[in-house]
mmCIF file of C-alpha atoms in Angstrom:
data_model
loop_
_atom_site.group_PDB
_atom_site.id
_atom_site.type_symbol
_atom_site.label_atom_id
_atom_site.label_comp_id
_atom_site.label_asym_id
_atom_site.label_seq_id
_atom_site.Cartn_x
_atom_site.Cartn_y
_atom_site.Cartn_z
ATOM 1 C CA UNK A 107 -16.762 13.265 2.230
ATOM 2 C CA UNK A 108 -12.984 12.637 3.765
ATOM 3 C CA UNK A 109 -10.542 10.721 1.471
ATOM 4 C CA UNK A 110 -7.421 10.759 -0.353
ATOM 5 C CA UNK A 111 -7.568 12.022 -4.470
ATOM 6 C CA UNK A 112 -5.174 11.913 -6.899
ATOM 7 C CA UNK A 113 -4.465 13.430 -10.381
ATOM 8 C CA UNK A 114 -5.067 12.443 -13.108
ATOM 9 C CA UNK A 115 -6.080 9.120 -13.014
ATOM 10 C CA UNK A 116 -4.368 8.920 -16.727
ATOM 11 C CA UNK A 117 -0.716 10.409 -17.223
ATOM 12 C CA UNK A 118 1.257 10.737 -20.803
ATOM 13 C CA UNK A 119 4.253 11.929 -20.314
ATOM 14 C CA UNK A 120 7.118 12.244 -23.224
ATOM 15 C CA UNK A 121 10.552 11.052 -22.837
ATOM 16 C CA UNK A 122 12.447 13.780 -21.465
ATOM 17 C CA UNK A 123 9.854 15.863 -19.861
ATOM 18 C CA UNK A 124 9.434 16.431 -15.893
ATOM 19 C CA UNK A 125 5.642 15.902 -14.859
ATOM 20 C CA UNK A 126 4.139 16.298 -11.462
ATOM 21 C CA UNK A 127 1.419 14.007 -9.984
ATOM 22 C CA UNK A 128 -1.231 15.313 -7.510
ATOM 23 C CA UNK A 129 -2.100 13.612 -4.022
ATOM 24 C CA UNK A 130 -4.664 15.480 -1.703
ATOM 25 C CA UNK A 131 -6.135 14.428 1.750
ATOM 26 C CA UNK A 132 -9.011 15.900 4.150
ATOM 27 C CA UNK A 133 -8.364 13.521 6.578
ATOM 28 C CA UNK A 134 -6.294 16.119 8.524
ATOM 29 C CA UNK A 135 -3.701 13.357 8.647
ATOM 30 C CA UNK A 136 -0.095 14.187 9.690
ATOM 31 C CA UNK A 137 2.144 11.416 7.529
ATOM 32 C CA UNK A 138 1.892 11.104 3.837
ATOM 33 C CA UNK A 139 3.821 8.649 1.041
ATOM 34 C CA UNK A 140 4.528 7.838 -2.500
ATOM 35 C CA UNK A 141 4.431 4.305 -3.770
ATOM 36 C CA UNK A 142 4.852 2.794 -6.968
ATOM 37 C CA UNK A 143 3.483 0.072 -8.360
ATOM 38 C CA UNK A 144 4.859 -2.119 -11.075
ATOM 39 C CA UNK A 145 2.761 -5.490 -12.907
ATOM 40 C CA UNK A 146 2.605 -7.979 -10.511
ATOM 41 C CA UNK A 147 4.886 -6.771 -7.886
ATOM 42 C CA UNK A 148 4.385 -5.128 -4.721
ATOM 43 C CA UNK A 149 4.484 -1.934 -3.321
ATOM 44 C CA UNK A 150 7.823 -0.022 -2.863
ATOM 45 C CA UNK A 151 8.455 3.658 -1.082
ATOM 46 C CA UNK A 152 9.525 6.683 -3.221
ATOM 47 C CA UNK A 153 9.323 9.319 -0.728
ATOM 48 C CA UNK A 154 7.268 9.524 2.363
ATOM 49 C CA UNK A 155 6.673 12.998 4.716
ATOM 50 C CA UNK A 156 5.747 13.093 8.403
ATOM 51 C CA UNK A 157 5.293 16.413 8.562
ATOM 52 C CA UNK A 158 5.154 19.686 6.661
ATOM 53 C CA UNK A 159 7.857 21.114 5.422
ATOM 54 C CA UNK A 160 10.350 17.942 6.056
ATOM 55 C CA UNK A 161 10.145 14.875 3.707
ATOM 56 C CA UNK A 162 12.362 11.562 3.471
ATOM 57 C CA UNK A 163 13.617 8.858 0.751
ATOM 58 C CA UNK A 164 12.052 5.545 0.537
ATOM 59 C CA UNK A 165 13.431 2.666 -1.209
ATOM 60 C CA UNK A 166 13.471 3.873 -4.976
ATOM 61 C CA UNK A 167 14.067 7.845 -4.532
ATOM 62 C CA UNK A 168 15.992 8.284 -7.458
ATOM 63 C CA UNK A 169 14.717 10.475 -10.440
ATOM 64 C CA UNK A 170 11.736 11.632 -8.108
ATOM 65 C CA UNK A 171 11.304 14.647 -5.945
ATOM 66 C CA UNK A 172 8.556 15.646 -3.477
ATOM 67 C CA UNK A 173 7.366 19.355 -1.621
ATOM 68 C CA UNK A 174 5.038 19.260 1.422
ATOM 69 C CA UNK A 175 4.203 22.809 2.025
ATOM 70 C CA UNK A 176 0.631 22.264 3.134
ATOM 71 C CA UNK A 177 -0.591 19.229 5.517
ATOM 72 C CA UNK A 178 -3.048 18.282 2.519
ATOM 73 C CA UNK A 179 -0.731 17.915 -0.036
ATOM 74 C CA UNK A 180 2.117 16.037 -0.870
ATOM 75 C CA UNK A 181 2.646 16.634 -5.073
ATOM 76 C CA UNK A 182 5.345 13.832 -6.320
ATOM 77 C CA UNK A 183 6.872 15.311 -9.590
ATOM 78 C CA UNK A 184 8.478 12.115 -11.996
ATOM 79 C CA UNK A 185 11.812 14.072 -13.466
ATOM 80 C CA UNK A 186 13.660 13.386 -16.565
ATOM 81 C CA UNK A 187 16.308 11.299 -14.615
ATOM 82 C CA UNK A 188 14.054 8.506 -14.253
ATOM 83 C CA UNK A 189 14.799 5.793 -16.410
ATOM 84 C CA UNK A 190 11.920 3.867 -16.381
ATOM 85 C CA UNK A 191 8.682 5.721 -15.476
ATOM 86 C CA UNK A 192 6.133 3.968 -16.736
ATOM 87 C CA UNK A 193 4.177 2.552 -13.597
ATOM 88 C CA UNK A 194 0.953 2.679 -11.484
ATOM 89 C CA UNK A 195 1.701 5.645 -8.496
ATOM 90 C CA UNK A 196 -0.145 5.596 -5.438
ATOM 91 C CA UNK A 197 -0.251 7.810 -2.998
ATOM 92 C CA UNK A 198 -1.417 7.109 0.890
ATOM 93 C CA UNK A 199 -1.512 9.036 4.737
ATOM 94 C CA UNK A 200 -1.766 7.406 7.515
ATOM 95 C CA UNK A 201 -2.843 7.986 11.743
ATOM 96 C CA UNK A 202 -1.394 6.652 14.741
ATOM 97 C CA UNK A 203 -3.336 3.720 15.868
ATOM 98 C CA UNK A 204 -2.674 0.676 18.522
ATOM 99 C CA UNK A 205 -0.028 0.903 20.434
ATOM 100 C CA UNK A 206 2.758 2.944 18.651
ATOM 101 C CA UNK A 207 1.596 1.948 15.213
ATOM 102 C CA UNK A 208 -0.022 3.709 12.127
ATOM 103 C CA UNK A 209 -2.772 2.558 9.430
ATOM 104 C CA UNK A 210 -2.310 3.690 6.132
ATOM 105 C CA UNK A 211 -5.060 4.701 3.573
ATOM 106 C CA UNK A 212 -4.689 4.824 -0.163
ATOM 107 C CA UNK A 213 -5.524 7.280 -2.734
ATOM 108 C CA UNK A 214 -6.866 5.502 -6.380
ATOM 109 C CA UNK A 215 -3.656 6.297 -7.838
ATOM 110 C CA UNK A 216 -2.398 7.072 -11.212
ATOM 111 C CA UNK A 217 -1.206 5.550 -14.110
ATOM 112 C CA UNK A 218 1.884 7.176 -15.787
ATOM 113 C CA UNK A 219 2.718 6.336 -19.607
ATOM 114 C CA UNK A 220 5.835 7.442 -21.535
ATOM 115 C CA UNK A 221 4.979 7.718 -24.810
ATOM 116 C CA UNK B 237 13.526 -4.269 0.358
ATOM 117 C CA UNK B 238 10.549 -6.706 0.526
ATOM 118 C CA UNK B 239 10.853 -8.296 4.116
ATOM 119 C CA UNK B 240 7.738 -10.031 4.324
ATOM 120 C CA UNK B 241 6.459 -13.824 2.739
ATOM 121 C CA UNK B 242 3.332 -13.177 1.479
ATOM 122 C CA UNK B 243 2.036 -16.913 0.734
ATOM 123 C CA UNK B 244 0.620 -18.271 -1.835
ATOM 124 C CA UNK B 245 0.837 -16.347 -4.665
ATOM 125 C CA UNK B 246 -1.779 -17.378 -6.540
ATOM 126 C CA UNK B 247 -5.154 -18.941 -5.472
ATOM 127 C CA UNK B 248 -8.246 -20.184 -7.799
ATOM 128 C CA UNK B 249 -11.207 -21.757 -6.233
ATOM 129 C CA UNK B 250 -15.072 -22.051 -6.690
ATOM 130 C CA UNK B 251 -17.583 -19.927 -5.094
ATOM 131 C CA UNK B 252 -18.427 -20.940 -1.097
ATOM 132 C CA UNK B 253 -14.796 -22.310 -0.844
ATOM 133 C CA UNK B 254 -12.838 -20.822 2.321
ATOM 134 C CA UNK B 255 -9.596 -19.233 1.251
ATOM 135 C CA UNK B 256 -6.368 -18.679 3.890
ATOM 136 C CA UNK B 257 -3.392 -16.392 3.587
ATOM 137 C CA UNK B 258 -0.650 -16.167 5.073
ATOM 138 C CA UNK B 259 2.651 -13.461 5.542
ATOM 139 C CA UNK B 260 6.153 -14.604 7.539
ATOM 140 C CA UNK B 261 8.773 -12.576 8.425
ATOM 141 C CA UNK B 262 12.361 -12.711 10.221
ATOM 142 C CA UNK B 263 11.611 -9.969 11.967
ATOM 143 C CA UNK B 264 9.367 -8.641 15.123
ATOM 144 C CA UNK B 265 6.441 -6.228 13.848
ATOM 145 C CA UNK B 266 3.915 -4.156 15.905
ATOM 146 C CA UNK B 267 1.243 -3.962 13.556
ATOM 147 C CA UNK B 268 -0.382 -5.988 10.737
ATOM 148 C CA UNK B 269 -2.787 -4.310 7.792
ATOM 149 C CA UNK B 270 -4.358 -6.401 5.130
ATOM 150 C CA UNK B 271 -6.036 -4.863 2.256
ATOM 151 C CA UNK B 272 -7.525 -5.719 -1.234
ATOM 152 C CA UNK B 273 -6.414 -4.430 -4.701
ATOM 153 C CA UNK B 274 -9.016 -4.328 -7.721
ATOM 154 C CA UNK B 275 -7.250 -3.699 -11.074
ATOM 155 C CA UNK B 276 -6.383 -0.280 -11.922
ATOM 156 C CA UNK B 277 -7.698 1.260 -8.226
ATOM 157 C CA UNK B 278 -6.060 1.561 -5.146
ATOM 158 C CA UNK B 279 -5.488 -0.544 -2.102
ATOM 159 C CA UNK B 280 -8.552 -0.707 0.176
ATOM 160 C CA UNK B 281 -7.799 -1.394 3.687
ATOM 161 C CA UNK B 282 -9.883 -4.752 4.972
ATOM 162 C CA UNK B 283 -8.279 -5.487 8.641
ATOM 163 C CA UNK B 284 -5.732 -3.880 11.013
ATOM 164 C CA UNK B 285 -4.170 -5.543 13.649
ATOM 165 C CA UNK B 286 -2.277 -3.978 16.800
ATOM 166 C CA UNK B 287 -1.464 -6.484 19.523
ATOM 167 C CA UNK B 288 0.167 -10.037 19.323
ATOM 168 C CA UNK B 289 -2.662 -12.784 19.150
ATOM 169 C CA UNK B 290 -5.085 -10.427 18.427
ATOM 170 C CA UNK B 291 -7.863 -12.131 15.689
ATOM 171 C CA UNK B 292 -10.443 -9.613 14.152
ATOM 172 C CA UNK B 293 -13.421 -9.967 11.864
ATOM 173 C CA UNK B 294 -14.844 -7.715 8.973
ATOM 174 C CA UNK B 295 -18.009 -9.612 7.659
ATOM 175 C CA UNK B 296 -16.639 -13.138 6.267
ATOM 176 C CA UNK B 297 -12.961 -11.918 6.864
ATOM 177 C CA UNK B 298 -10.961 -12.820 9.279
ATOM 178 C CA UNK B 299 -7.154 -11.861 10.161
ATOM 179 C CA UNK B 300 -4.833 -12.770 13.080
ATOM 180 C CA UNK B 301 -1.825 -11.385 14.472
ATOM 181 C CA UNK B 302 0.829 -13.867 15.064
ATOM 182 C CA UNK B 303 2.029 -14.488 18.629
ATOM 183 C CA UNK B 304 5.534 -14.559 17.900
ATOM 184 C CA UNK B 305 4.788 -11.198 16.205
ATOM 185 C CA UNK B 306 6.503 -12.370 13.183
ATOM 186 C CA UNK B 307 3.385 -13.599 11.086
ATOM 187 C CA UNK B 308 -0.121 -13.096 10.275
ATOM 188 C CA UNK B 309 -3.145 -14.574 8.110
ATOM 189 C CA UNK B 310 -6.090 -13.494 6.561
ATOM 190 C CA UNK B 311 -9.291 -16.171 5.720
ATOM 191 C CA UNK B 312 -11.598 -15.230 3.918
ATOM 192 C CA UNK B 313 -15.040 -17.603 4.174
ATOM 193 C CA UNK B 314 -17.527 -18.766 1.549
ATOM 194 C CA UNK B 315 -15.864 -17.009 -1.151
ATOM 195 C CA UNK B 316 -18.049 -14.989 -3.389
ATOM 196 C CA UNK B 317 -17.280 -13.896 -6.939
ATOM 197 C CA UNK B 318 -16.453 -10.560 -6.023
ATOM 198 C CA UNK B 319 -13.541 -11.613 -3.597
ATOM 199 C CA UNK B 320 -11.504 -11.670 -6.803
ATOM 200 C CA UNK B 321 -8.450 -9.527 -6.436
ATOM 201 C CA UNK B 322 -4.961 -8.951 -5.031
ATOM 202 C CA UNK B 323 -4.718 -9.127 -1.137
ATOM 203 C CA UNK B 324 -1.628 -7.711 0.710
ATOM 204 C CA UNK B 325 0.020 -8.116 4.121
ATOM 205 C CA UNK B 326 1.639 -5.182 5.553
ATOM 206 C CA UNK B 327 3.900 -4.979 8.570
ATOM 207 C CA UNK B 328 4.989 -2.050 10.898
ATOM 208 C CA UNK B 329 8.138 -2.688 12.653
ATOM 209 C CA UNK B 330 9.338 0.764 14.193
ATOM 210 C CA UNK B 331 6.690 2.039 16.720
ATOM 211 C CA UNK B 332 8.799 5.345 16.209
ATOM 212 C CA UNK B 333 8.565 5.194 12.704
ATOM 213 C CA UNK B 334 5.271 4.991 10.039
ATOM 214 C CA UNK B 335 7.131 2.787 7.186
ATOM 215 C CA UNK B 336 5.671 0.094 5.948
ATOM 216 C CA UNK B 337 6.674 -3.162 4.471
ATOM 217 C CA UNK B 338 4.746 -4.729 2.236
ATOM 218 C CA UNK B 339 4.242 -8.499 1.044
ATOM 219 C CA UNK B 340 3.997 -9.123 -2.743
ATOM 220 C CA UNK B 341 0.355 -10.175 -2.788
ATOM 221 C CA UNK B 342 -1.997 -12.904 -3.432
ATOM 222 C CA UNK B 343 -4.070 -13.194 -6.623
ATOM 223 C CA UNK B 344 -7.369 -14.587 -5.025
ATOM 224 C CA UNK B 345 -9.560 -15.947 -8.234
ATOM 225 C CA UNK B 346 -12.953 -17.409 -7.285
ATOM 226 C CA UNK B 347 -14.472 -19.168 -10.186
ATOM 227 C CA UNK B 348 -19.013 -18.665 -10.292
#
């Protein structure tokens, strides 16, 4: 059963303290990426990852910070810095497809709360 | 930054109704995804689209890649209840690259 999970669906998180989410995939896909997700906006890029072991910033970088040791796994950790945490994070990989392009698949994401 | 038009951004109609979508954009893009967002899950994806005029169907969905390359829409036909939900463009523009840009959504509400 191939797919994309992430963990925990529910995250409480005090002001001050660093908290990591989790983002797996069996799809044996190469490219993985953080979004986040505020009420009634779109999507914007944290941090996406092509490859293991290399990683790049998206749009709204700042306060977060990503590892890709392992082609399944791409762990986005929410650090103190960020002002303003509270938000809905998905995660998604994607596969070449067409001519040059890619489709991305999402995980179920998780909801982040500071209390 | 947002790049894309996602229009409108709001729809209610009754159940049977046909509903169209639309996303714009100042710039060229190489591929199109649309996909559908339930509250409090992720995006699902509905439709991809890889080549300029290129239409495709999934069931009573149908989406179109723009000639110009700088536009797409999604119709959806004889709307059912459980069409409710957000639906988003996305656009590929660097064949070398995997970012996406995404529009801010339509919130499709189909009244029984």
């Amino acid at each position: 059963d191939g797919g994309i999970t992430q963990s925990p669906k529910y995250l409480f998180r005090k002001e001050g303290q660093n908290v990591t989410l989790s983002c797996e995939q069996n799809l044996n896909h190469d490219a993985m990426y953080w979004y986040r997700q505020d009420p009634g906006q779109g999507l914007r890029l944290i941090y996406y990852s092509q490859i293991v072991n290399d990683f790049q910033k998206g749009d709204i970088a700042e306060g977060y910070s990503v590892s890709r040791e392992k082609k399944e796994s791409f762990p986005l950790t929410v650090t103190s810095a960020q002002k303003n945490p509270t938000a809905f994070y998905l995660c998604a990989s994607s596969i070449p497809a067409g001519e040059g392009g890619e489709t991305q698949y999402f995980g179920p994401g998780t909801r982040l709360l500071v209390l | 930054g947002q790049q894309l038009n996602q229009s409108p951004q709001s729809m209610f109609i009754q159940e049977g109704e046909d509903v169209s979508m639309n996303c714009t954009s100042s710039s060229i893009f190489n591929t199109w995804l649309w996909y559908k967002q339930e509250p409090g899950e992720g995006p699902v994806l509905l439709i991809a689209l890889y080549k300029a005029g290129e239409l495709t169907s999934n069931g009573r969905l149908t989406a179109q890649f723009g000639i110009t390359r700088k536009d797409s829409f999604l119709n959806i036909s004889a709307s059912i209840p459980s069409d409710v939900g957000i639906y988003f463009c996305a656009g590929q523009r660097d064949p070398s690259g995997s970012r996406l840009t995404f529009g801010e959504g339509t919130q499709l509400t189909v009244n029984p």
